[in-house]
CSV table of C-alpha atoms in Angstrom, one decimal:
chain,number,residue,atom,x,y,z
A,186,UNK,CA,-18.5,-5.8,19.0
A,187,UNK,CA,-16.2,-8.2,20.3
A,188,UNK,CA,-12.3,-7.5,20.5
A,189,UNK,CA,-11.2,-8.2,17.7
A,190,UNK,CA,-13.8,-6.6,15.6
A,191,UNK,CA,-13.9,-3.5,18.0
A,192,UNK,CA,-9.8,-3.6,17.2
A,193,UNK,CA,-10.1,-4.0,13.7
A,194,UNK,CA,-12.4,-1.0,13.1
A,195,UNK,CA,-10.0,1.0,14.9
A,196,UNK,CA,-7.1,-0.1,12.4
A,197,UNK,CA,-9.5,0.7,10.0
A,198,UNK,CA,-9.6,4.7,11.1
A,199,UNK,CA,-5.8,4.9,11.6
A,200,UNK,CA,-5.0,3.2,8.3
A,201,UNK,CA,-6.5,5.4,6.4
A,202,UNK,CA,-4.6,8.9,8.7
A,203,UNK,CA,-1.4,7.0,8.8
A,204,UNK,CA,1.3,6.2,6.0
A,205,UNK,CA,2.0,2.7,5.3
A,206,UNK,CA,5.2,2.2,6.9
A,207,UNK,CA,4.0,4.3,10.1
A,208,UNK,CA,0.9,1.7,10.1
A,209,UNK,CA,3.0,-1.4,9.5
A,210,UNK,CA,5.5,-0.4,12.0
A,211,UNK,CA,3.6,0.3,14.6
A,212,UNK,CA,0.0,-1.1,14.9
A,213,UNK,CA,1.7,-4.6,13.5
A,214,UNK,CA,1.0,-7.3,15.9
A,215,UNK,CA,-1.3,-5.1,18.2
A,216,UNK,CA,-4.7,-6.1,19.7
A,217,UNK,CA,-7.1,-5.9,22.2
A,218,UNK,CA,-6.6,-7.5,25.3
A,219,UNK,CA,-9.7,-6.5,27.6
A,220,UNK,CA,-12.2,-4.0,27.6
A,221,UNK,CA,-13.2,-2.3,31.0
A,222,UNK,CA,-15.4,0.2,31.8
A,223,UNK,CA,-15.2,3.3,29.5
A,224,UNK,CA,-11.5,1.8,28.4
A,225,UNK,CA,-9.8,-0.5,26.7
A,226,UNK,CA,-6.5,-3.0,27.4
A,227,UNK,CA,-4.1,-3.0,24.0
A,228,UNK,CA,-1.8,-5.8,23.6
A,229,UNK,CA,1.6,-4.4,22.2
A,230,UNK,CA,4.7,-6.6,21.1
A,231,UNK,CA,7.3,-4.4,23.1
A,232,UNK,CA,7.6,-1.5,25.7
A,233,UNK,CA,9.3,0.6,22.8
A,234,UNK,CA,6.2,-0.1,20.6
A,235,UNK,CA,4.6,0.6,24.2
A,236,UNK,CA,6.2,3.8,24.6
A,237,UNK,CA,6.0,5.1,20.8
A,238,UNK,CA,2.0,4.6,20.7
A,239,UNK,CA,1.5,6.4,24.3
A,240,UNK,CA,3.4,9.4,23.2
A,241,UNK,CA,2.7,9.6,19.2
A,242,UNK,CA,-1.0,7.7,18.8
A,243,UNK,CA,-2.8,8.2,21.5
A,244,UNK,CA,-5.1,11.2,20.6
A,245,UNK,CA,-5.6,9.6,17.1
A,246,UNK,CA,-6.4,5.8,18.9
A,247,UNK,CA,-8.8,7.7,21.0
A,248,UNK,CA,-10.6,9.7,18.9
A,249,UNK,CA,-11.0,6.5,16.6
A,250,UNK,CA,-12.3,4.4,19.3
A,251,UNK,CA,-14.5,7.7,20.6
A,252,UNK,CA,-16.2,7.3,17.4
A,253,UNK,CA,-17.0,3.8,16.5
A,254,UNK,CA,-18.2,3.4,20.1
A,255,UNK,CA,-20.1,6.7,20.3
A,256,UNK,CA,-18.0,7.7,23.1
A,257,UNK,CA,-18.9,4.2,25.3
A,258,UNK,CA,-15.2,3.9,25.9
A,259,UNK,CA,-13.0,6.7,26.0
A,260,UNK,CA,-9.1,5.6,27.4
A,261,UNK,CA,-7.0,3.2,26.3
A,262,UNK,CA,-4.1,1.6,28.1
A,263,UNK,CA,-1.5,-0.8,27.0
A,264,UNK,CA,0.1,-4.1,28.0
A,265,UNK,CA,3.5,-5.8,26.9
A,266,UNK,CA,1.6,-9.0,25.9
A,267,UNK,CA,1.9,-11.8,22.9
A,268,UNK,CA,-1.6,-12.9,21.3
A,269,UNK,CA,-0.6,-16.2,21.3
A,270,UNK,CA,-0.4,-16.4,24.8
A,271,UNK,CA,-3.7,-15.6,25.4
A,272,UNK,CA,-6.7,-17.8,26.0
A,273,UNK,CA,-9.9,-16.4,25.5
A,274,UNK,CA,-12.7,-17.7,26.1
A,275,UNK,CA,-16.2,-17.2,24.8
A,276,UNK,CA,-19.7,-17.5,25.9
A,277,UNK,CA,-21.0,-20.6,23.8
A,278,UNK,CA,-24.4,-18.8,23.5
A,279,UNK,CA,-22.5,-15.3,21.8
A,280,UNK,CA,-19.9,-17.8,19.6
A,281,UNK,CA,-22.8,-19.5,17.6
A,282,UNK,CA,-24.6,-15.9,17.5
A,283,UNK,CA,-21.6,-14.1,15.8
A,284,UNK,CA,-21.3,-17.4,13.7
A,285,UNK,CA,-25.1,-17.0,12.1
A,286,UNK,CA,-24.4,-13.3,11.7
A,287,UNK,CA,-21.7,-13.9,10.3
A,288,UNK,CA,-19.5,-11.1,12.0
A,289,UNK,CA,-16.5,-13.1,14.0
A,290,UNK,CA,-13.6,-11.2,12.1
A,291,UNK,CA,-10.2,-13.6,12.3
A,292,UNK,CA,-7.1,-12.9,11.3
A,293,UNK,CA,-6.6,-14.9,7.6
A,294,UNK,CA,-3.0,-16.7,7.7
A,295,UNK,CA,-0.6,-16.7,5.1
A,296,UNK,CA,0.0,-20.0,3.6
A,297,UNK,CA,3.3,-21.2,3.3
A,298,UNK,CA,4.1,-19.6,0.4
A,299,UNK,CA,3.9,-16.3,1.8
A,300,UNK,CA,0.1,-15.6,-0.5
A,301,UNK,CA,-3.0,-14.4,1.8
A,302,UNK,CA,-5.5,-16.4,1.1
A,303,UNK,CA,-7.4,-13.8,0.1
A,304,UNK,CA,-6.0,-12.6,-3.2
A,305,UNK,CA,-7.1,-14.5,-5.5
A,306,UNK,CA,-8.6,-13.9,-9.1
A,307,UNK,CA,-11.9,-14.3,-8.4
A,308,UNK,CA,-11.8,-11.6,-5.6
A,309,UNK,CA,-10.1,-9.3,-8.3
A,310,UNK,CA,-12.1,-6.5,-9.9
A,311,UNK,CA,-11.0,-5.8,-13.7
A,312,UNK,CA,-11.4,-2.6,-15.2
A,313,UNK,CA,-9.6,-0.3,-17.9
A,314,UNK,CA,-7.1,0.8,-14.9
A,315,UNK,CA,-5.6,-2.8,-14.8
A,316,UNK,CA,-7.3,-4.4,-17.7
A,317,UNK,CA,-3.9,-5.0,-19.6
A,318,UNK,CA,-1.8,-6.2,-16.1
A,319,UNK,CA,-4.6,-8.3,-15.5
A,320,UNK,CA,-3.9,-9.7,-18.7
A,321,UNK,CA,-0.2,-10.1,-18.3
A,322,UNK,CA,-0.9,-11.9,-15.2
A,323,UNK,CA,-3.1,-14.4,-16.5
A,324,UNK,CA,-0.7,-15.5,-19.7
A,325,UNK,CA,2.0,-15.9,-17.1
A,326,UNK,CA,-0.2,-18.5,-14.9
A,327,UNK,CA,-0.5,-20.4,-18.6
A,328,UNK,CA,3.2,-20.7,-19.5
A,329,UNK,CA,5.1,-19.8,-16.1
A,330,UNK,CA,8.9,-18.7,-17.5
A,331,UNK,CA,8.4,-18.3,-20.7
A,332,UNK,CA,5.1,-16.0,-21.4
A,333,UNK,CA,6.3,-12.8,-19.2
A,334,UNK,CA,9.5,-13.1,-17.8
A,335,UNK,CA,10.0,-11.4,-15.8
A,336,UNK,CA,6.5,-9.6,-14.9
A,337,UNK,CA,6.7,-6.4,-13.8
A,338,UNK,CA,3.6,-4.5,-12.2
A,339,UNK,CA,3.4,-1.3,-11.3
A,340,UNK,CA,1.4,1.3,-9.5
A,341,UNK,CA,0.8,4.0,-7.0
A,342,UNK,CA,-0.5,2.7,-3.3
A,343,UNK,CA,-3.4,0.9,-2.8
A,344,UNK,CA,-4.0,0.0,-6.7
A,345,UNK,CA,-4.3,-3.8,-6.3
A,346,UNK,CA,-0.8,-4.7,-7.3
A,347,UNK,CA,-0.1,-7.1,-4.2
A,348,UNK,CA,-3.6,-8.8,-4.6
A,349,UNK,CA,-2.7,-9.6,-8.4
A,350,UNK,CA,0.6,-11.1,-8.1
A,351,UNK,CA,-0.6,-13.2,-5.0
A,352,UNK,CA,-3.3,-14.0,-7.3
A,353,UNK,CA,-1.0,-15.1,-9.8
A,354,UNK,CA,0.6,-17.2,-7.2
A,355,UNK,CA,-2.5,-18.8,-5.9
A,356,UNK,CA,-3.2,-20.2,-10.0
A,357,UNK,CA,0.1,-21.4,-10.4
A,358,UNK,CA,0.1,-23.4,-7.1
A,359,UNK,CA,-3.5,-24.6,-8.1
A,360,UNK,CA,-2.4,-25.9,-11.6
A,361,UNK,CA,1.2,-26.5,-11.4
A,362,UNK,CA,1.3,-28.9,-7.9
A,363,UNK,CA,4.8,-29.7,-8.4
A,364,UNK,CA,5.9,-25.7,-8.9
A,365,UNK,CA,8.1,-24.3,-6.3
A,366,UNK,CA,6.8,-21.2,-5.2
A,367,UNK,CA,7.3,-18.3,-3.1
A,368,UNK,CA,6.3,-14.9,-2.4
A,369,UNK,CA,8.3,-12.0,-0.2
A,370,UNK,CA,8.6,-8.5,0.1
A,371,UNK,CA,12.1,-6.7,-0.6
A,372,UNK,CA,11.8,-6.0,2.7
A,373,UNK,CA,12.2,-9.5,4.2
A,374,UNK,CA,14.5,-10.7,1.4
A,375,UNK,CA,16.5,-8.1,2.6
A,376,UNK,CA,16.1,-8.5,6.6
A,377,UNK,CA,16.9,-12.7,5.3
A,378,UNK,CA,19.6,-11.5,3.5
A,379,UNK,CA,21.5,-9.3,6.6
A,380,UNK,CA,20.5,-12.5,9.1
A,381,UNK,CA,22.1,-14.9,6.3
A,382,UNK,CA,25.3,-12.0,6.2
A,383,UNK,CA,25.6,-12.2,10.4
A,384,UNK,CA,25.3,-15.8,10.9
A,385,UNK,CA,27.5,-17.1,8.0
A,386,UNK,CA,24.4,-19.0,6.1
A,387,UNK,CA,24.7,-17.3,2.7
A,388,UNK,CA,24.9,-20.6,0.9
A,389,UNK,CA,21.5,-21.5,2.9
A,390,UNK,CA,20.2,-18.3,1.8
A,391,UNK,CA,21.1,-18.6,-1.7
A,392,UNK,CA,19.5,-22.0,-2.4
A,393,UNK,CA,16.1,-21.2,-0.7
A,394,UNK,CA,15.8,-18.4,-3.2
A,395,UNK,CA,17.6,-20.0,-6.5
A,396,UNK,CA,16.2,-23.2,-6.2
A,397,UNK,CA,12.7,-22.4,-6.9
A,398,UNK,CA,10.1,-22.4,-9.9
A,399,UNK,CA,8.2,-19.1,-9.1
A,400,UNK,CA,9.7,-16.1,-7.5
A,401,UNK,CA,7.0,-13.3,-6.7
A,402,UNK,CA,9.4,-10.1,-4.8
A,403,UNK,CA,6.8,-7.3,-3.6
A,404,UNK,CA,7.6,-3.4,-3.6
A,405,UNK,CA,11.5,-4.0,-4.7
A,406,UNK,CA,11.6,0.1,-5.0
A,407,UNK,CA,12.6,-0.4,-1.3
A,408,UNK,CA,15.8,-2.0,-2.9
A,409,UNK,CA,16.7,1.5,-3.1
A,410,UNK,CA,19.9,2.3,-1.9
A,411,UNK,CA,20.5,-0.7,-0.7
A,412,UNK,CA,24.0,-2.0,-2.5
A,413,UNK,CA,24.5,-5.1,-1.2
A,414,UNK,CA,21.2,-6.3,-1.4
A,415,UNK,CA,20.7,-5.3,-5.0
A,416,UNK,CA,24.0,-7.3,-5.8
A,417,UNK,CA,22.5,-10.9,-4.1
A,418,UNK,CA,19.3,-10.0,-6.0
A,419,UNK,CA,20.7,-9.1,-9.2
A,420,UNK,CA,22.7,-12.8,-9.3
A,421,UNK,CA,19.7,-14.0,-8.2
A,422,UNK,CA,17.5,-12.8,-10.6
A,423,UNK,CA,20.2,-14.5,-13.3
A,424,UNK,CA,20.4,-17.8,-12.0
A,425,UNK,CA,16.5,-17.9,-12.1
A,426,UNK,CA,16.4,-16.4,-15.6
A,427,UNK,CA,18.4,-18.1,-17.2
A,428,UNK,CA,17.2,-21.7,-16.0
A,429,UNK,CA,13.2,-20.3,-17.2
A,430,UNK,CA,11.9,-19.7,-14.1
A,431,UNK,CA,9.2,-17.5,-13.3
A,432,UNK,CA,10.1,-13.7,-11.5
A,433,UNK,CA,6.8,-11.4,-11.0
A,434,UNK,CA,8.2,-8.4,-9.4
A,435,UNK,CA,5.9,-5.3,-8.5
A,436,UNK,CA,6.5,-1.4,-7.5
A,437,UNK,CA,5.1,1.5,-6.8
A,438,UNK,CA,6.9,3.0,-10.5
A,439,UNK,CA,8.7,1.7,-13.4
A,440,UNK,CA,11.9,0.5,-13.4
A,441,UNK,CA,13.5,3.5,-14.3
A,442,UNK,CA,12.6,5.6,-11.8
A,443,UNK,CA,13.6,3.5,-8.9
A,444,UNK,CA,17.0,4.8,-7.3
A,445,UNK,CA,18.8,1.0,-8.3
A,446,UNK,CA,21.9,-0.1,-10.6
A,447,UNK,CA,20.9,0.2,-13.8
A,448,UNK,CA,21.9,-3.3,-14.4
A,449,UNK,CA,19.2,-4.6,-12.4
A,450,UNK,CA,16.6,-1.7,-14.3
A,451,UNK,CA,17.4,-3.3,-17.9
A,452,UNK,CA,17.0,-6.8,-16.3
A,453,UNK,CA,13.2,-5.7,-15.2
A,454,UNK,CA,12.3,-4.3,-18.4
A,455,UNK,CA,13.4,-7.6,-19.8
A,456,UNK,CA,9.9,-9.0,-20.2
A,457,UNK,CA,6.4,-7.9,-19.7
A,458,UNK,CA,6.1,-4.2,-18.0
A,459,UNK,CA,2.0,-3.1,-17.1
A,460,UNK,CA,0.7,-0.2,-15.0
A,461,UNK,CA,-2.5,-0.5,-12.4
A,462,UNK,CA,-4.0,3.1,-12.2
A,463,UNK,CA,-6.7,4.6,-10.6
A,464,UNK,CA,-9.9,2.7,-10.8
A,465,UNK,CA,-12.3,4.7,-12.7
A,466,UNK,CA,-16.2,5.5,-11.7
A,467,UNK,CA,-17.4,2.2,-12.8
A,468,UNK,CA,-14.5,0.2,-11.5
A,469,UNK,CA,-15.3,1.5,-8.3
A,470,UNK,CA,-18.8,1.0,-7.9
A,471,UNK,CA,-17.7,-2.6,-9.1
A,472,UNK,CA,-15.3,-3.0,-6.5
A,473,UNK,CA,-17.8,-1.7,-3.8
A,474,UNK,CA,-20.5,-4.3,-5.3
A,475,UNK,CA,-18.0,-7.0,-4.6
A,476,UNK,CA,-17.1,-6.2,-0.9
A,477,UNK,CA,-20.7,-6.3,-0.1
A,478,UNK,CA,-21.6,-9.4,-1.1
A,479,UNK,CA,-18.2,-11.1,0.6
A,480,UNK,CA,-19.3,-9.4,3.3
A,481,UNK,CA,-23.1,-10.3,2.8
A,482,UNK,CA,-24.1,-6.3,3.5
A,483,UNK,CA,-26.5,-4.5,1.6
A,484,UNK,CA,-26.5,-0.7,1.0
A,485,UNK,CA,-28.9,1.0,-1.9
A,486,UNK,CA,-27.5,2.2,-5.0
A,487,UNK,CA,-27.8,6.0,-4.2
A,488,UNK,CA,-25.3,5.0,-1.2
A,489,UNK,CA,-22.7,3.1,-3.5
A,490,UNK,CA,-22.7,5.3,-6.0
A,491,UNK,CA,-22.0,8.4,-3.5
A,492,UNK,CA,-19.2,6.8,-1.6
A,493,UNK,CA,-17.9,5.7,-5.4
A,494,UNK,CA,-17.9,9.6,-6.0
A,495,UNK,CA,-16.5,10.4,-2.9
A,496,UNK,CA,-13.7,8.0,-2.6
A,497,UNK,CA,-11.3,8.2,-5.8
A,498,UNK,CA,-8.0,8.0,-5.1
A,499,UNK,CA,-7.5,4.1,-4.7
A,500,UNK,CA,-9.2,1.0,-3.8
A,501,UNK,CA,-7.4,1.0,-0.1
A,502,UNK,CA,-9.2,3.9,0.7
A,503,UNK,CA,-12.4,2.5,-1.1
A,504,UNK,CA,-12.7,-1.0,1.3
A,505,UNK,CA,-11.5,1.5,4.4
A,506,UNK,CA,-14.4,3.4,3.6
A,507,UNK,CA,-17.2,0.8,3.5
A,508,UNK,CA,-15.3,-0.9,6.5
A,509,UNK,CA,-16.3,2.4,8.9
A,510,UNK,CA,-19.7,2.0,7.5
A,511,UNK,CA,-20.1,-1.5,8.4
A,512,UNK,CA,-19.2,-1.1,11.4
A,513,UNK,CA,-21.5,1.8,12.0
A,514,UNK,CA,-23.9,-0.7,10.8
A,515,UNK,CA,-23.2,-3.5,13.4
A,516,UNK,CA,-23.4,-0.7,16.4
A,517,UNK,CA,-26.5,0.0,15.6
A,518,UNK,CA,-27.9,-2.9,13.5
A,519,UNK,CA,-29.9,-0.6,11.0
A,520,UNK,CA,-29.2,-0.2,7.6
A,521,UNK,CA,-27.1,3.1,7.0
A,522,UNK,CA,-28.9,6.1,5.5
A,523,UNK,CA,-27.1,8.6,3.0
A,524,UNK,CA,-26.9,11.2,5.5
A,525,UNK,CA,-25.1,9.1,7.8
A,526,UNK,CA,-22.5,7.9,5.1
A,527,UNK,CA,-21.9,11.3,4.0
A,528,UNK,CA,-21.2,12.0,7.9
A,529,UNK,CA,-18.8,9.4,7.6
A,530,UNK,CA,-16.9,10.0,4.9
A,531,UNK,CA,-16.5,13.7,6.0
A,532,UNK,CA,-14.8,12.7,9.1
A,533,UNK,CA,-12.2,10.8,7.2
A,534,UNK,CA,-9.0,13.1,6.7
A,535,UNK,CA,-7.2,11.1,4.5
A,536,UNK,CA,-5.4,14.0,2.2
A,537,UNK,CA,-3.8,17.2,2.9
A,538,UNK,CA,-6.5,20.0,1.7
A,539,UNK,CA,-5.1,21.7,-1.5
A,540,UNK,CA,-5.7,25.4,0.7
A,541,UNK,CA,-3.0,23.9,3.4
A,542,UNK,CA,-0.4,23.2,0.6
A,543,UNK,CA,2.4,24.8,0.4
A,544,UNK,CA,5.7,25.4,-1.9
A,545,UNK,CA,8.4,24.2,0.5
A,546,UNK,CA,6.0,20.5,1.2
A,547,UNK,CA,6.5,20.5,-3.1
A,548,UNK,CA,9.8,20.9,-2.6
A,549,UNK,CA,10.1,18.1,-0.2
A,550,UNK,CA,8.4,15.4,-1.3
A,551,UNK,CA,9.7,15.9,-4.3
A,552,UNK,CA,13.4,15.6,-3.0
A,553,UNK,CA,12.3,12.4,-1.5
A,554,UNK,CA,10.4,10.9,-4.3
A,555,UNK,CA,13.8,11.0,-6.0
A,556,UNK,CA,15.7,10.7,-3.2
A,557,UNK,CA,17.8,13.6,-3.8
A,558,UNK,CA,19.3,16.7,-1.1
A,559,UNK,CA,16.6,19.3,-1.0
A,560,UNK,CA,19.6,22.1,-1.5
A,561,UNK,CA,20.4,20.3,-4.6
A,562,UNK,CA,17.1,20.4,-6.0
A,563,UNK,CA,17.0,24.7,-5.4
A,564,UNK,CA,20.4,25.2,-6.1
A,565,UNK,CA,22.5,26.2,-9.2
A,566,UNK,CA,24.3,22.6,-10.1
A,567,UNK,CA,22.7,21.7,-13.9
A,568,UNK,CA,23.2,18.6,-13.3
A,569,UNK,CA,20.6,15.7,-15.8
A,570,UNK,CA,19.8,14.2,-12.4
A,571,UNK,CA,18.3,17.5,-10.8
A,572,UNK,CA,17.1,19.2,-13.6
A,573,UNK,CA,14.1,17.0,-14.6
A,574,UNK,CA,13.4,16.6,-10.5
A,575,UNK,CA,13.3,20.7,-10.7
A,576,UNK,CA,10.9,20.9,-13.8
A,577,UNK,CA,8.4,18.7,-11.9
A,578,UNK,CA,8.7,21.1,-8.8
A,579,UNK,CA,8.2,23.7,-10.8
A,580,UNK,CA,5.2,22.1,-12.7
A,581,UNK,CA,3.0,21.1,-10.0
A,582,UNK,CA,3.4,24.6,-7.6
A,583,UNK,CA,1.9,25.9,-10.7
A,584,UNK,CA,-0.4,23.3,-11.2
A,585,UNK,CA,-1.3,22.5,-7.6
A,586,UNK,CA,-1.1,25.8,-5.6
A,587,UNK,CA,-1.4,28.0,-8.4
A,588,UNK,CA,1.9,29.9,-7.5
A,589,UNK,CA,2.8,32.9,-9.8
A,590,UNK,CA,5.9,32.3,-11.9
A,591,UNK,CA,8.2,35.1,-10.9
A,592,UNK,CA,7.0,33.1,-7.3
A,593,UNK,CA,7.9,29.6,-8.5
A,594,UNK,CA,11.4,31.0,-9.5
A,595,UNK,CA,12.5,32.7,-6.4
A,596,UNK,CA,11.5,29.3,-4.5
A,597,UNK,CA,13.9,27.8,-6.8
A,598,UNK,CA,17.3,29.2,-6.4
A,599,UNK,CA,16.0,32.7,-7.4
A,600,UNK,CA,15.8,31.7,-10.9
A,601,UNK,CA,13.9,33.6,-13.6
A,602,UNK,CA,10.6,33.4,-14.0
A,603,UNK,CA,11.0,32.4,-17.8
A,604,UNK,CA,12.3,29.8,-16.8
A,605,UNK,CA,9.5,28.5,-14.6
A,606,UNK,CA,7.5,29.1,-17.3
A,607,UNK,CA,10.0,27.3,-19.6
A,608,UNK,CA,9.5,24.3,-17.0
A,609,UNK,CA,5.9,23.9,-16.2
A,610,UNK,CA,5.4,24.2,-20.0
A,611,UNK,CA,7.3,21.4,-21.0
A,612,UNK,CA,6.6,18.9,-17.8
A,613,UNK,CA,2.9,19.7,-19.4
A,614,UNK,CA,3.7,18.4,-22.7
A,615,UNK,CA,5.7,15.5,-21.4
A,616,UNK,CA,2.9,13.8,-19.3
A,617,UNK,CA,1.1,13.5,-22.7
A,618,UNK,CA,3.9,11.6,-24.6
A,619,UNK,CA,6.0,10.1,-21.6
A,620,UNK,CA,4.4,7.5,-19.6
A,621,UNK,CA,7.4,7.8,-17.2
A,622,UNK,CA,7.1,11.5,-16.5
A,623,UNK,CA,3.2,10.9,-16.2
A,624,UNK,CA,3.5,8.2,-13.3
A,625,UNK,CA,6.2,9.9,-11.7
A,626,UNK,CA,3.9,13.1,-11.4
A,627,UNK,CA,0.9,11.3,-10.0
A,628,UNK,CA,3.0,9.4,-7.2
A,629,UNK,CA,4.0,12.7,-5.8
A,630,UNK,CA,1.0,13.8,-6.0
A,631,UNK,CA,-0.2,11.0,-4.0
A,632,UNK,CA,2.9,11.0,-1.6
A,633,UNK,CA,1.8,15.0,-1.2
A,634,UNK,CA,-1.6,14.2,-0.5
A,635,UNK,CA,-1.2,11.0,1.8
A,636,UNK,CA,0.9,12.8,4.3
């Protein structure tokens, strides 16, 4: 394996151990520099990024790179070092051999709209989990500003919410030329917003973002708390509305459940709202199908159908999965057998085991899924805002740990445990009839699980 496919299996490992933001924060601009002996050189942006990756990340970069090279290197070092200034060169010979095979991995650039290239429709799997945003999306590529407006997607992590409204973008720009378009996370509209704050260039921040056709914000929960940004956003949002312009928005829950003025919540639920779940059996199986031939890789049907068993919580962990058994595959250049993959997939820790769970890791994810004081969510205030929060704890230590009532209660302020009983009861009956309560429940649980 060259560098950057050797580097890119070992993001693939630490993706699927690491939370998001950890694994955007950290591993973003990293890469191999040089392997040497039994260790390899990493490229890192900063010393801090340096430091934080020596101290936090180096058992887990190990023991990834332990594995996908069968212990053949087995240190890693880093360097303060920027990719583009280095100039690698590569055996002729070897560069037309990876090119028949097929296996030079390269980065894919972002266009300059902000889409990767490689979310487009035809690279999107449909099934019933995201039959109805898919839908949504495709009526919005039809009539930009007027079919859905805005669209607003949402979904736990992982779902395919990013690749749809990229895909969405990559139609438009294909059948609309003379479209302004652009696609951001909150994140950097933010980050643009503060530089536009420092350096006096609100004006130039306000036209690039009101003087466009198609407006496509990723992830705006992480708007949250975040006053002054919601503010530029929300006028924003009305200039573009109100002129017909297209805004696709997506989250990781509806708009009601993300910690933002609830100006800016009625504005989202204006047009079309539509959910990505997980993907069921079929879906999967689908999805795996589809990332084999892109990658022109063949595994039997026993194989697909076990890892689509095995691998049910989203379609993140799905492509990470096949991604360690390709590159199993390209060490040793034999097709993998079902004892191998089930090897594999058991040495991927992705969730915290249900035996290792605990009341007081409820407790806390469940605070800061609703971003509230864990005191407040066991104390005695009865306040609207705590109270459903409090159900839902209550609800899933039952539900997820099996804790006894009288238990559940004394976790909870010392309550009674009639009314833990009272709680878990009606949280129950809620998921059925309230879509809200129902996709609230299954991000914790995925917030519990992922950490």
């Amino acid at each position: 394996m060259n560098n950057e496919q050797l580097w890119q299996a070992i993001l693939g490992e630490l993706e699927l151990v690491l939370s998001k933001a950890n694994f955007t924060t950290w591993f973003k601009n990293t890469f191999i520099v040089s392997q040497e002996d039994k260790s390899i050189i990493v490229g890192v942006p900063n010393a801090f990024t340096k430091t934080w990756l020596e101290n936090k990340y180096q058992d887990k970069i190990i023991e990834a790179l332990k594995h996908i090279t069968k212990n053949k290197y087995s240190q890693v070092f880093y360097k303060i070092e920027n990719k583009s200034n280095i100039k690698t060169t590569i055996n002729l010979k070897e560069k037309i051999r990876d090119l028949k095979n097929k296996e030079v991995v390269e980065e894919i650039p972002k266009n300059k709209f902000g889409l990767n290239p490689k979310y487009t429709f035809e690279s999107f799997v449909v099934g019933k989990n995201n039959e109805l945003a898919h839908a949504a999306a495709k009526a919005v590529v039809k009539s930009p500003g007027t079919a859905y407006n805005p669209l607003f997607i949402y979904g736990g992590a992982g779902l395919g919410k990013t690749h749809l409204i990229q895909a969405i973008g990559h139609e438009i720009i294909k059948n609309k030329h003379n479209l302004k378009l652009l696609y951001v996370t909150s994140e950097k509209f933010t980050n643009e917003f503060i530089y536009a704050l420092r350096n006096n260039k609100i004006n130039d921040f306000q036209d690039k973002y009101r003087k466009i056709d198609v407006l496509i914000i990723d992830d705006v929960q992480f708007m949250a708390g975040k006053e002054q940004t919601q503010e530029q956003f929300f006028h924003t949002f009305n200039e573009l509305h109100q002129k017909d312009k297209q805004i696709i928005l997506s989250s990781d829950r509806q708009p009601k459940a993300i910690n933002i003025e609830h100006r800016l919540q009625s504005r989202f639920e204006w047009g079309m709202i539509a959910d990505v779940s997980e993907p069921d059996y079929e879906t999967r199986v689908a999805i795996l199908e589809k990332k084999l031939f892109d990658k022109n890789f063949n595994l039997n049907k026993e194989i697909i159908e076990y890892v689509a068993e095995n691998i049910q919580n989203n379609i993140r962990e799905l492509e990470g999965a096949l991604n360690r058994i390709y590159a199993n595959y390209q060490l040793k250049k034999i097709e993998p057998t079902l004892d191998e993959v089930k090897n594999i997939l058991q040495s991927i820790n992705t969730i915290t085991p249900k035996s290792s769970l605990t009341s007081k890791m409820i407790l806390k994810n469940v605070a800061e899924f609703y971003d509230i004081n864990l005191n407040d969510l066991t104390g005695s205030s009865r306040k609207k805002e705590l109270v459903g929060p409090r159900q839902i704890a209550m609800y899933l230590m039952r539900e997820e740990i099996k804790a006894s009532f009288p238990n559940i209660g004394s976790e909870l302020g010392g309550r009674d445990h009639t009314t833990a009983m009272h709680a878990y009861e009606k949280i129950k009956q809620e998921i059925e009839k309230d879509e809200k309560v129902k996709q609230d429940v299954i991000l914790i649980k995925q917030k519990i699980y992922s950490n």
